[in-house]
Coordinates of C-alpha atoms in Angstrom, one line a residue:
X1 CA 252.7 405.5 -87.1
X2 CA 250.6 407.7 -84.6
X3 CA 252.6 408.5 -81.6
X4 CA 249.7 410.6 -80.1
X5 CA 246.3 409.2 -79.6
X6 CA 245.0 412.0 -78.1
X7 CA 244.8 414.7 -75.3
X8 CA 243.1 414.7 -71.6
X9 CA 242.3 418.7 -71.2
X10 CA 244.7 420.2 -68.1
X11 CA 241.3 421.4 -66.4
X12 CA 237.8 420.6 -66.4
X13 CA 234.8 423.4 -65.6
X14 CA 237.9 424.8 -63.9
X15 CA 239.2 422.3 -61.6
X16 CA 242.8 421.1 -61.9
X17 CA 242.6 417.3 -63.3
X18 CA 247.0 417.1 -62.9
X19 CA 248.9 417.7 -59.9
X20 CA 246.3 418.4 -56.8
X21 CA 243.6 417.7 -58.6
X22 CA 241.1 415.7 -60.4
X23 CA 243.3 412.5 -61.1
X24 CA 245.1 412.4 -57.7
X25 CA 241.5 412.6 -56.2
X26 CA 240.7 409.5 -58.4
X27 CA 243.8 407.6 -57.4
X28 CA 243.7 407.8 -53.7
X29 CA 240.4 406.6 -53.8
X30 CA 241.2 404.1 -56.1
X31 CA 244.3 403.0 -53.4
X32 CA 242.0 403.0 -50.5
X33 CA 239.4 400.5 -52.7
X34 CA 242.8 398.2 -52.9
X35 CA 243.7 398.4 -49.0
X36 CA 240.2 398.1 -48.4
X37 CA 239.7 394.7 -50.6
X38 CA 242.9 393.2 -49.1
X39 CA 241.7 393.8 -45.7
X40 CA 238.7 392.2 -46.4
X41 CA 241.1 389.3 -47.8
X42 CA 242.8 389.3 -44.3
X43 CA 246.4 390.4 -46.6
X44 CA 246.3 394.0 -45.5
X45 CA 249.4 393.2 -42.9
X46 CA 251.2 390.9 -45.3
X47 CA 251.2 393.4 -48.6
X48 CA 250.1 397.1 -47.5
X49 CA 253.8 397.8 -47.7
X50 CA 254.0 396.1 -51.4
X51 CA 251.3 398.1 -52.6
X52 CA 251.9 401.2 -50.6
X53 CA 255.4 400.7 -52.7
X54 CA 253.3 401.2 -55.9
X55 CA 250.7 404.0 -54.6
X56 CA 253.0 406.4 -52.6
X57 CA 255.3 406.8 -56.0
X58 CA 252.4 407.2 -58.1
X59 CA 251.0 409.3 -56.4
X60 CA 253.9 411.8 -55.7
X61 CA 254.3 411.8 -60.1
X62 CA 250.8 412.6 -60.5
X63 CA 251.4 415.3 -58.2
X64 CA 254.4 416.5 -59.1
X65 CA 255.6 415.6 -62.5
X66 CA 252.4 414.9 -64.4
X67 CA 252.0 418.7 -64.6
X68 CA 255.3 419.3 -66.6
X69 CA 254.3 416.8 -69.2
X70 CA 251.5 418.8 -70.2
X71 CA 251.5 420.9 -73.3
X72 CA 248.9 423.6 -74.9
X73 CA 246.2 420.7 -75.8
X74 CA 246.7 419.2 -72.4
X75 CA 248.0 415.8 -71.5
X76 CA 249.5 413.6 -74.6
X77 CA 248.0 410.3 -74.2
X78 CA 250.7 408.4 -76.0
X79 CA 250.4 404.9 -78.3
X80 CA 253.2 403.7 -77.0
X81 CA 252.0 404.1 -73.6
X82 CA 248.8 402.6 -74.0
X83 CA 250.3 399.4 -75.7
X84 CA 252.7 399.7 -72.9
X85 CA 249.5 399.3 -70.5
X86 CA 247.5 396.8 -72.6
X87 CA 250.6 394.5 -72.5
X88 CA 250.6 394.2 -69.0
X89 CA 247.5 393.7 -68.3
X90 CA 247.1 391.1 -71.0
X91 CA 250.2 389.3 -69.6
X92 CA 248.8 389.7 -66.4
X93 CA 245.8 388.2 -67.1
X94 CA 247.4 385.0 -69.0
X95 CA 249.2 384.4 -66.3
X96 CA 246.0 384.6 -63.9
X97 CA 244.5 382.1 -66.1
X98 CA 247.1 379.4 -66.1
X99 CA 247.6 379.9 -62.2
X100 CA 243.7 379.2 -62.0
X101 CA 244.0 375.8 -63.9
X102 CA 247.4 375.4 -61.7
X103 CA 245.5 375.5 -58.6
X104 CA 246.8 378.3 -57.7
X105 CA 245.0 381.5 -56.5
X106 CA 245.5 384.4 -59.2
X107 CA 245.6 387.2 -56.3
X108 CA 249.2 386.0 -56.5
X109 CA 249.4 386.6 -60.0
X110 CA 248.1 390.1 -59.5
X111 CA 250.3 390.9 -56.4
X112 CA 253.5 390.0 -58.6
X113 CA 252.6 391.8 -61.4
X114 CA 253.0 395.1 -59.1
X115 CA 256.2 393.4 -57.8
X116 CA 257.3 393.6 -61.2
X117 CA 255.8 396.4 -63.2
X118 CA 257.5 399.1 -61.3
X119 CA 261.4 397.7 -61.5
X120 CA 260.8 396.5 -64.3
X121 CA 259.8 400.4 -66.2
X122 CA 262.9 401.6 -64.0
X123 CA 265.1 399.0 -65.4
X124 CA 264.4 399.2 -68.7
X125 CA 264.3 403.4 -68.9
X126 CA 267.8 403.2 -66.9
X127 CA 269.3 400.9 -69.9
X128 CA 267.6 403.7 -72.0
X129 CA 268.9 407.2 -70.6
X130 CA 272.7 405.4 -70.3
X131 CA 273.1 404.0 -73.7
X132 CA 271.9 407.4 -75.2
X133 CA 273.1 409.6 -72.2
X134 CA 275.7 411.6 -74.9
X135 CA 273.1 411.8 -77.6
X136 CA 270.1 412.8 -75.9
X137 CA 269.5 413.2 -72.1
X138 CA 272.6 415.0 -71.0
X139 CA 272.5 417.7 -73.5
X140 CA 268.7 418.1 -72.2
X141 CA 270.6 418.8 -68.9
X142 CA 273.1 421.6 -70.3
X143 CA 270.5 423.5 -72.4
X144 CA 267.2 423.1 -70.3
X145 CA 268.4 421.9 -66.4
X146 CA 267.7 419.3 -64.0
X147 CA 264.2 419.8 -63.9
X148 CA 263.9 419.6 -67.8
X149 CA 266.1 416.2 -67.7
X150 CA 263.9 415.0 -65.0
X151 CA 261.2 415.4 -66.7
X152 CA 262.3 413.7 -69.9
X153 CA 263.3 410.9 -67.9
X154 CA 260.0 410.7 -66.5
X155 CA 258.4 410.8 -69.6
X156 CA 258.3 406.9 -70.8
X157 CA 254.7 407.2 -72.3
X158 CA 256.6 408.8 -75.6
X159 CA 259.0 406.0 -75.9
X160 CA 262.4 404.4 -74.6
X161 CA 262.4 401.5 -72.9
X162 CA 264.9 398.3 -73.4
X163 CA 263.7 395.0 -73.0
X164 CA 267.0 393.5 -71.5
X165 CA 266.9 396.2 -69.0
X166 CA 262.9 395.6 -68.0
X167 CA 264.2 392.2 -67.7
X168 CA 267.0 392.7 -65.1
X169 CA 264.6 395.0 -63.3
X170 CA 261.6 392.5 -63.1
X171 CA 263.9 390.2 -62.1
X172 CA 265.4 392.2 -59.0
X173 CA 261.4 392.7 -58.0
X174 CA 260.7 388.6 -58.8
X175 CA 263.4 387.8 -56.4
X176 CA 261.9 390.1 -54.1
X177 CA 258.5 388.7 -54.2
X178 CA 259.7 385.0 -54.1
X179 CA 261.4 385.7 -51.1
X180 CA 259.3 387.6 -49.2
X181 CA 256.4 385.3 -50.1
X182 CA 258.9 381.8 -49.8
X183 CA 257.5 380.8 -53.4
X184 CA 259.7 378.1 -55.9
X185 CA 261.7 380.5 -58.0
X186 CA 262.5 378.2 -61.1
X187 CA 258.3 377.0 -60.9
X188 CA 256.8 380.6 -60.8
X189 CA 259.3 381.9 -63.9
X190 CA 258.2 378.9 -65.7
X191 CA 254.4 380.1 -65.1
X192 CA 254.9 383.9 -66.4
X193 CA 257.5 383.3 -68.7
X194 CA 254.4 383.1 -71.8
X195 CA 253.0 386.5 -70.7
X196 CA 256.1 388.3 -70.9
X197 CA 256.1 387.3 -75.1
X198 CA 252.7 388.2 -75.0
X199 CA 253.4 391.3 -73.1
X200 CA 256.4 391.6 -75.3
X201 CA 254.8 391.4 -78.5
X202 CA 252.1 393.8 -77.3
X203 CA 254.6 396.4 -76.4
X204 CA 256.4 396.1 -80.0
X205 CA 252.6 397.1 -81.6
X206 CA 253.8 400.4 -79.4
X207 CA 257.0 400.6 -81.2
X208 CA 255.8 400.7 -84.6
X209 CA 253.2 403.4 -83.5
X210 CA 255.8 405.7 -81.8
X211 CA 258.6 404.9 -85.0
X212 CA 261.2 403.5 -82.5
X213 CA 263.0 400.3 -82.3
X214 CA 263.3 400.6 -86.3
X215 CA 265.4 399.0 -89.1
X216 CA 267.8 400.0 -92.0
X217 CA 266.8 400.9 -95.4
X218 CA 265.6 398.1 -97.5
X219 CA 263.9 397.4 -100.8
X220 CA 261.5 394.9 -99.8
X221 CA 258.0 394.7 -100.4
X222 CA 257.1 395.0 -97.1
X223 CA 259.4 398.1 -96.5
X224 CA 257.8 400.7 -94.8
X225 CA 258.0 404.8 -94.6
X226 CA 257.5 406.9 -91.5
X227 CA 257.0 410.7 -91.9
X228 CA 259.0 413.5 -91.0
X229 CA 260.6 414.3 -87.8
X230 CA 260.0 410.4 -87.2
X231 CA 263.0 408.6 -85.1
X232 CA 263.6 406.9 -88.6
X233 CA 263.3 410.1 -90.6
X234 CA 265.7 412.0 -88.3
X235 CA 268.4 409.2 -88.1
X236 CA 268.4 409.0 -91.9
X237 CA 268.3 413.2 -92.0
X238 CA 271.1 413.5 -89.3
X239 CA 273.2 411.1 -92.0
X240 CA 272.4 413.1 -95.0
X241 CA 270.4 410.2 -96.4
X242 CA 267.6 412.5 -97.2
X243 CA 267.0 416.4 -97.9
X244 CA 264.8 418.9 -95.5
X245 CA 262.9 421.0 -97.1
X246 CA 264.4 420.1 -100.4
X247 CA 268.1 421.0 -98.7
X248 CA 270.9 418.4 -98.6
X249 CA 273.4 420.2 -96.2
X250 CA 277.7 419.2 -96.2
X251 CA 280.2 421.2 -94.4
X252 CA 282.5 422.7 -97.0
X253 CA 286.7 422.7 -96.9
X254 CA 286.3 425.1 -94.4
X255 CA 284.4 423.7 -92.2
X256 CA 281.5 426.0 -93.2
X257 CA 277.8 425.0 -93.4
X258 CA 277.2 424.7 -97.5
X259 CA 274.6 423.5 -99.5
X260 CA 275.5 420.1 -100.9
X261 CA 272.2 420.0 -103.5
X262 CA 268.9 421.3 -103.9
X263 CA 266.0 419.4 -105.2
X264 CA 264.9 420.5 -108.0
X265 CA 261.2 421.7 -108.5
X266 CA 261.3 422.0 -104.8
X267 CA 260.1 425.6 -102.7
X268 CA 263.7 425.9 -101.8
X269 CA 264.8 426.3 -105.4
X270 CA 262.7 428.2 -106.5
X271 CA 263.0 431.0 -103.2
X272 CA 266.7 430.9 -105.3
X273 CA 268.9 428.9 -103.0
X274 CA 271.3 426.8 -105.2
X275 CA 274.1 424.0 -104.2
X276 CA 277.7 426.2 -103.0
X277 CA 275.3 428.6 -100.5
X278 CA 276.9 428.9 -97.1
X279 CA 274.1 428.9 -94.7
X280 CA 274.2 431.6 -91.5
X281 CA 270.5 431.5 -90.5
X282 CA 267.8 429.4 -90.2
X283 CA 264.4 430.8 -89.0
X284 CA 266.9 433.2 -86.9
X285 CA 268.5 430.3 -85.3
X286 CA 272.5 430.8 -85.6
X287 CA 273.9 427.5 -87.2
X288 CA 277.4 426.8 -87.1
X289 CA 277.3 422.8 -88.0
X290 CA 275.5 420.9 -90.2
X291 CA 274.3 419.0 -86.7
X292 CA 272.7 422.3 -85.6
X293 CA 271.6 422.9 -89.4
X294 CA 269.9 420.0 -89.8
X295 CA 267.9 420.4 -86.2
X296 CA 267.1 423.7 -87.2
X297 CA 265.3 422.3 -90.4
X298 CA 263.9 419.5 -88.4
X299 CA 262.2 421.9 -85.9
X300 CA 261.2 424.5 -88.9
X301 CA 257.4 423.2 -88.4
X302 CA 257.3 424.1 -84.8
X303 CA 256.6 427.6 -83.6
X304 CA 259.7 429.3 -83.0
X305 CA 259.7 432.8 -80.7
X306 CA 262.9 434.3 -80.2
X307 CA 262.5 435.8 -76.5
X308 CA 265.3 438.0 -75.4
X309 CA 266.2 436.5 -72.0
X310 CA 268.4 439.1 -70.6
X311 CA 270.1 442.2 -71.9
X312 CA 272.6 440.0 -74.0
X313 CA 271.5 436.6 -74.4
X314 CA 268.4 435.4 -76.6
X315 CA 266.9 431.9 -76.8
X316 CA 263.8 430.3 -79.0
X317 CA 261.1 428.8 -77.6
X318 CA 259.8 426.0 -80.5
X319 CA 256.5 425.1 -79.8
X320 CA 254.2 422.2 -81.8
X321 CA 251.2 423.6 -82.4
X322 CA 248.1 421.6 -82.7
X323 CA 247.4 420.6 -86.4
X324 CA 243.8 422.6 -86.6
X325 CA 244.1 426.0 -86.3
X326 CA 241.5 427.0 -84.7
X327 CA 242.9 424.9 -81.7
X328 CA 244.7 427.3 -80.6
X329 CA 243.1 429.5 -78.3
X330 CA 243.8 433.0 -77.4
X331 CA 242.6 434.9 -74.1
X332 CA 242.5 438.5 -74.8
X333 CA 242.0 441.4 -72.0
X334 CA 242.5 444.9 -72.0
X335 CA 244.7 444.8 -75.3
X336 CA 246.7 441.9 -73.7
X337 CA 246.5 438.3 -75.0
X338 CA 247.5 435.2 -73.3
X339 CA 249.0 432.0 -74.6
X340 CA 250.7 429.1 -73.5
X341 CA 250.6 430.8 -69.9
X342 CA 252.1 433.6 -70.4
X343 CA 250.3 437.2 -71.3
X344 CA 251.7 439.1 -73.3
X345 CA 251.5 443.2 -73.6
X346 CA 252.4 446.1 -75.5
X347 CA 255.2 448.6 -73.8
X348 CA 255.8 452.0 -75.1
X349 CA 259.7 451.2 -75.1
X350 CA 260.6 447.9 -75.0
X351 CA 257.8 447.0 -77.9
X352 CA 255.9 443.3 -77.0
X353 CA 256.7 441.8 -73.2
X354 CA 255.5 439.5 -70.9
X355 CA 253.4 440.8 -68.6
X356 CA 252.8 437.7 -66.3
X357 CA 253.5 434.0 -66.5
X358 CA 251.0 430.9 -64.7
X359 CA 252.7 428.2 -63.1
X360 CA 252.6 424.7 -64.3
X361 CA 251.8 425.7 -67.7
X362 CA 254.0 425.5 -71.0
X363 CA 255.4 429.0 -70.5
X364 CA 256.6 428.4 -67.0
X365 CA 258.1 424.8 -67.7
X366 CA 260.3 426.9 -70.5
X367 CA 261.5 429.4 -67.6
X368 CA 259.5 432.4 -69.3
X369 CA 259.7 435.7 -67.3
X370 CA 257.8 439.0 -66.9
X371 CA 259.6 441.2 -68.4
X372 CA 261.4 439.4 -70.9
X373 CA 260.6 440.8 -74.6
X374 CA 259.7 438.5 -77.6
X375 CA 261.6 439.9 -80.8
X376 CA 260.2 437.4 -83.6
X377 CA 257.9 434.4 -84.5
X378 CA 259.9 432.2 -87.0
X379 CA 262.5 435.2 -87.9
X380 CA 259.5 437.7 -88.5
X381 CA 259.8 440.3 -86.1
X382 CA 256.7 441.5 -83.7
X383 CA 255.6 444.8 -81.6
X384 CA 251.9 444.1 -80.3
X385 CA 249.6 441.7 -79.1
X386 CA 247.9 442.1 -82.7
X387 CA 251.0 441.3 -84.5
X388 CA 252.1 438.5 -82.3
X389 CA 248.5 436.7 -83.0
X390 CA 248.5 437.5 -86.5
X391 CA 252.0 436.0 -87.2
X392 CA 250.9 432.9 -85.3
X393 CA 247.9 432.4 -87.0
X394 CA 249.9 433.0 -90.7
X395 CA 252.3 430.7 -89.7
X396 CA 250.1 427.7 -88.3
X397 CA 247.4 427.6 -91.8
X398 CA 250.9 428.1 -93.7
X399 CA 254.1 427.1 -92.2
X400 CA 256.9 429.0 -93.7
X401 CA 260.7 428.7 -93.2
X402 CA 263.2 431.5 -93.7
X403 CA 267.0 430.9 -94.0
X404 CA 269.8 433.6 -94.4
X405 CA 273.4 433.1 -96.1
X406 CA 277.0 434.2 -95.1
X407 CA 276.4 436.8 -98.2
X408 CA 273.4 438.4 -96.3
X409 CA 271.2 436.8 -98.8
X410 CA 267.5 436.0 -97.5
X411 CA 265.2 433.1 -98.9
X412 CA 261.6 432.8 -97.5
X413 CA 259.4 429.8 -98.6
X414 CA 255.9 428.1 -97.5
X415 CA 256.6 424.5 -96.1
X416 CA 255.9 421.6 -98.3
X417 CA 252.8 419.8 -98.1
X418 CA 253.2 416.3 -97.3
X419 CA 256.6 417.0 -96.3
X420 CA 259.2 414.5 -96.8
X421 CA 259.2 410.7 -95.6
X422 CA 261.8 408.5 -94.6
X423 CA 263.5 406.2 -96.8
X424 CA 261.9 402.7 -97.0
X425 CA 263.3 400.5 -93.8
X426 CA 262.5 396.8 -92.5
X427 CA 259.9 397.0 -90.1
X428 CA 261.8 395.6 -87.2
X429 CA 259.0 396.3 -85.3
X430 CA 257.2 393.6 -86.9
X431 CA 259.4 391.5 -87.0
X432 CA 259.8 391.6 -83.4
X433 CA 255.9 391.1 -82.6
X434 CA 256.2 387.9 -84.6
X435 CA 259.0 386.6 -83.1
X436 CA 258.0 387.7 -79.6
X437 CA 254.3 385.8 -80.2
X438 CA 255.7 382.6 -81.3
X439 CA 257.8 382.0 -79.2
X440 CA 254.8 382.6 -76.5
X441 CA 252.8 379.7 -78.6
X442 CA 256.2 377.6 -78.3
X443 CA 256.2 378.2 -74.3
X444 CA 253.0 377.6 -74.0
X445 CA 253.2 374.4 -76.3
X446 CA 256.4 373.4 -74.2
X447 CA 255.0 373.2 -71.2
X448 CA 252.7 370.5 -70.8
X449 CA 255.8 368.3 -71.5
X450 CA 258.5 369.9 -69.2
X451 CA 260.2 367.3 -66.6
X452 CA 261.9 370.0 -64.8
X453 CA 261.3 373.4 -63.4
X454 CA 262.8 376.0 -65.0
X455 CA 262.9 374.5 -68.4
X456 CA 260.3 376.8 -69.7
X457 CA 261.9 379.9 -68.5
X458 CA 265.5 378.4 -69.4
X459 CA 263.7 378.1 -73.0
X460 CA 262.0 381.6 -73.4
X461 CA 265.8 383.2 -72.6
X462 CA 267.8 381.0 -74.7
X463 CA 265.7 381.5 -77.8
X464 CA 265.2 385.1 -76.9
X465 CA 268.9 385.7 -76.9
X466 CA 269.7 384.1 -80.0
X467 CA 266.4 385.8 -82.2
X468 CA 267.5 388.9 -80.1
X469 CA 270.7 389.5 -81.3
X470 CA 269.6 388.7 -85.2
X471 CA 267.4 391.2 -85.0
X472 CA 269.9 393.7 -84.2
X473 CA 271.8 392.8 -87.1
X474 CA 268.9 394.7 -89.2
X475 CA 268.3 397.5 -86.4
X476 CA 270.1 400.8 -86.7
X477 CA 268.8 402.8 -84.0
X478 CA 271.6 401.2 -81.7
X479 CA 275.3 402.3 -82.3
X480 CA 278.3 399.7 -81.8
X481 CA 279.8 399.9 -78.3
X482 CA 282.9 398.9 -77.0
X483 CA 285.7 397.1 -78.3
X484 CA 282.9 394.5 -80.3
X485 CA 281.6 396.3 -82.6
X486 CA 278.4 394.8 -81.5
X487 CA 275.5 397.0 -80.3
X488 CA 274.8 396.8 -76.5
X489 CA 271.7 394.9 -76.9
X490 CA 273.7 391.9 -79.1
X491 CA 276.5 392.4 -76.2
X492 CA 273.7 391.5 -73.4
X493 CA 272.8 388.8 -75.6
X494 CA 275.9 387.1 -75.6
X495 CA 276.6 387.6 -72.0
X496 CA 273.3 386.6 -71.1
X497 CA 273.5 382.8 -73.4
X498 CA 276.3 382.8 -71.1
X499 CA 274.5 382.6 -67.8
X500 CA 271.6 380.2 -69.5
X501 CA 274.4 378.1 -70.1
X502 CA 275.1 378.1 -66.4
X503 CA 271.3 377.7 -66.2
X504 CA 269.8 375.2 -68.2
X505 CA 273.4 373.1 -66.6
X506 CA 271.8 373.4 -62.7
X507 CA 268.4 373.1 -64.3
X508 CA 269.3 369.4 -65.8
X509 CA 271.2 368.5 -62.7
X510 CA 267.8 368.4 -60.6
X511 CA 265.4 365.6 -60.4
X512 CA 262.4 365.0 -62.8
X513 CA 259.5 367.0 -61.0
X514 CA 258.0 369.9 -61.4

């Protein structure tokens, strides 16, 4: 698993390279190359508003929400982004090839692909954000704000996307295209339905780098691990399946947060925390459910500064700091330091404030404010610019986590080193990129013998739906929904053999020909 692969710096020798900047200066060239090679084509009337479709929107996120991504290092270039891209192209590009030995001209190949890529990514992240709207996006929206959940919607380079719903957005742009262009609908499907396996199995690679899409526990040989704070070690850790930090947390008959068990050899026991503690603090975070508990250990690796927001209300700030030290970089002027974006300063009597705050930056995106006071980093508490950069620096070359009973009874202990890994589970992602890749050889086999158009596509949907919903069976990232007990990907799949039923019944009723 590597979910980052690396960074792209926020600013080179000074200049911008997100929002107005660098990047945005790069794509609107590379848009007016594009309008400039289609009118040379004679296609600039026909397709400049396809394609300004594409470059307008593109545009406007670099622009606008490209910034916000950012975090100290600069830009996360993300794995399952890049597979993301390489499966496009690469199903692009099949498809290019078999037009070419079709006879027909892969400049239609390429304009579809636009057609496609952009309802497809809004399909399949709208299929996302609504099956884990509860879990994930709208408590984004009550803690953090619109801009916050706009963001994280945004964000599809870390992860989140569902086939079935990048397949009933491709499809809205496909019938769009065909349309427009008065192409055969059943005869095009049946010439890209290969590249979306290939593309498919490509895009699974992404899953197993970024940890999503993953299955149960399992014994097998070929079980794999994924390491902490993982989608898979976070399911299992929100279930109790495994300890943090040597901690397996239960509420008691009171409802109270209590500790279950303790590991034994592990930091925890020996800082003397023992099973029957009732748990009040955790790196000065309040916890009052073993939900919030278990976050609070979850996030105990990130940087936490306790910044008093107003005159009653507090709230932490948990930062992941880069994994060398010496990464992070501080900026220090007149006995003021700046980091993140923000400066910080010394005040005779409100102790260590901010004294200024850049836009765009890490700070800013947080809602940070001159004049706000930061009380702590990770429940130790600071004064000065000195001690705020000292306590960073102990904490990020040795990670500690500090916890605080109902009894007023403190334990303090360094972070395990490796921390704890997920339980062995199937790697569904595997399975996936195996299934998704033969059944691209079996389309692509197929073909030459098809009477019918249609058939291939028919094929690729009917087999889809049926491996599909077996693989859910071993998935356990997706709850049961409804009435079913089914998760909503094996309820698409049913519904969906449904309509190929309907399908492959007009397909047969048409003459041989293709």
């Amino acid at each position: 698993m590597r979910q980052t692969l690396f960074y792209i710096p926020c600013h080179i020798a000074g200049m911008p390279v997100f929002g107005v900047g660098l990047f945005l200066l790069l794509w609107v060239l590379l848009g007016l190359g594009m309008l400039a090679m289609l009118a040379k084509q004679g296609r600039l009337k026909e397709e400049l508003v396809s394609y300004l479709l594409i470059l307008i929107p593109m545009g406007l996120a670099i622009a606008l929400l490209l910034p916000h991504l950012c975090e100290p290092r600069g830009l996360p270039i993300r794995s399952y982004g890049m597979m993301m891209l390489i499966a496009v192209v690469s199903g692009a590009g099949l498809a290019a090839w078999r037009a070419r030995r079709a006879g027909m001209s892969p400049d239609v190949i390429y304009s579809l692909a636009f057609w496609l890529f952009v309802p497809g990514i809004v399909g399949a992240r709208a299929f996302y954000v609504i099956e884990y709207w509860d879990d994930k996006y709208w408590p984004i929206y009550q803690l953090h704000g619109l801009q916050a959940f706009l963001g994280s919607v945004v964000n599809v380079a870390e992860g989140g996307l569902v086939v079935y719903g990048s397949l009933f957005g491709a499809a809205v742009g496909f019938i769009a295209f065909v349309r427009k262009f008065k192409m055969p609908v059943l005869a095009l499907g049946d010439l890209i339905a290969p590249s979306m396996m290939l593309g498919l199995a490509l895009g699974r690679v992404g899953c197993l780098l970024n940890g999503c899409c993953f299955g149960g526990a399992c014994d097998y040989p070929w079980a794999v691990t994924f390491p902490f704070g993982s989608p898979p070690h976070v399911h299992q850790a929100q279930r109790g399946a495994v300890p943090l930090h040597g901690l397996l947390l239960e509420p008691d008959s009171q409802g109270r947060l209590e500790i279950a068990d303790v590991v034994a050899g592990s930091p925890a026991e020996k800082a003397g925390l023992a099973p029957g503690d009732v748990l009040r603090q955790i790196n000065s975070i309040t916890v009052d459910s073993v939900s919030a508990a278990r976050w609070a250990l979850l996030d105990a690796r990130k940087l936490n500064l306790l910044i008093q927001w107003d005159k009653e209300s507090y709230i932490h700030w948990l930062i992941e700091l880069p994994p060398d030290p010496e990464a992070t970089v501080y900026h220090e002027h007149d006995g003021q330091v700046e980091l993140f974006g923000m400066t910080v300063a010394e005040s005779a009597d409100e102790g260590l404030v901010v004294a200024a705050v850049r836009g765009l930056t890490p700070a800013a995106k947080q809602d940070v404010r001159p004049g706000q006071k930061i009380i702590a980093v990770n429940a130790r508490p600071v004064r000065t610019p000195a001690e705020f950069c000292a306590r960073i620096d102990e904490f990020h070359r040795a990670p500690w986590i500090q916890v605080r009973t109902v009894e007023n009874k403190a334990a303090r202990w360094t972070l395990a080193e490796p921390p704890e890994r997920s339980l062995p589970v199937h790697p569904t992602q595997l399975y996936s990129v195996v299934n998704a890749s033969v059944l691209c050889l079996l389309l692509l086999a197929y073909t030459p013998f098809r009477r019918r158009d249609g058939e291939v596509v028919a094929l690729m949907l009917t087999v889809y739906a049926v491996t599909r919903y077996l693989l859910e069976d071993i998935r356990t990232d997706e709850a049961p929904i409804f009435f079913t007990g089914l998760s909503i990907s094996q309820n698409v799949s049913l519904l969906l053999l449904l309509a190929i039923a309907v399908l492959w019944f007009y397909i047969l009723r048409q003459p041989r020909r293709s």
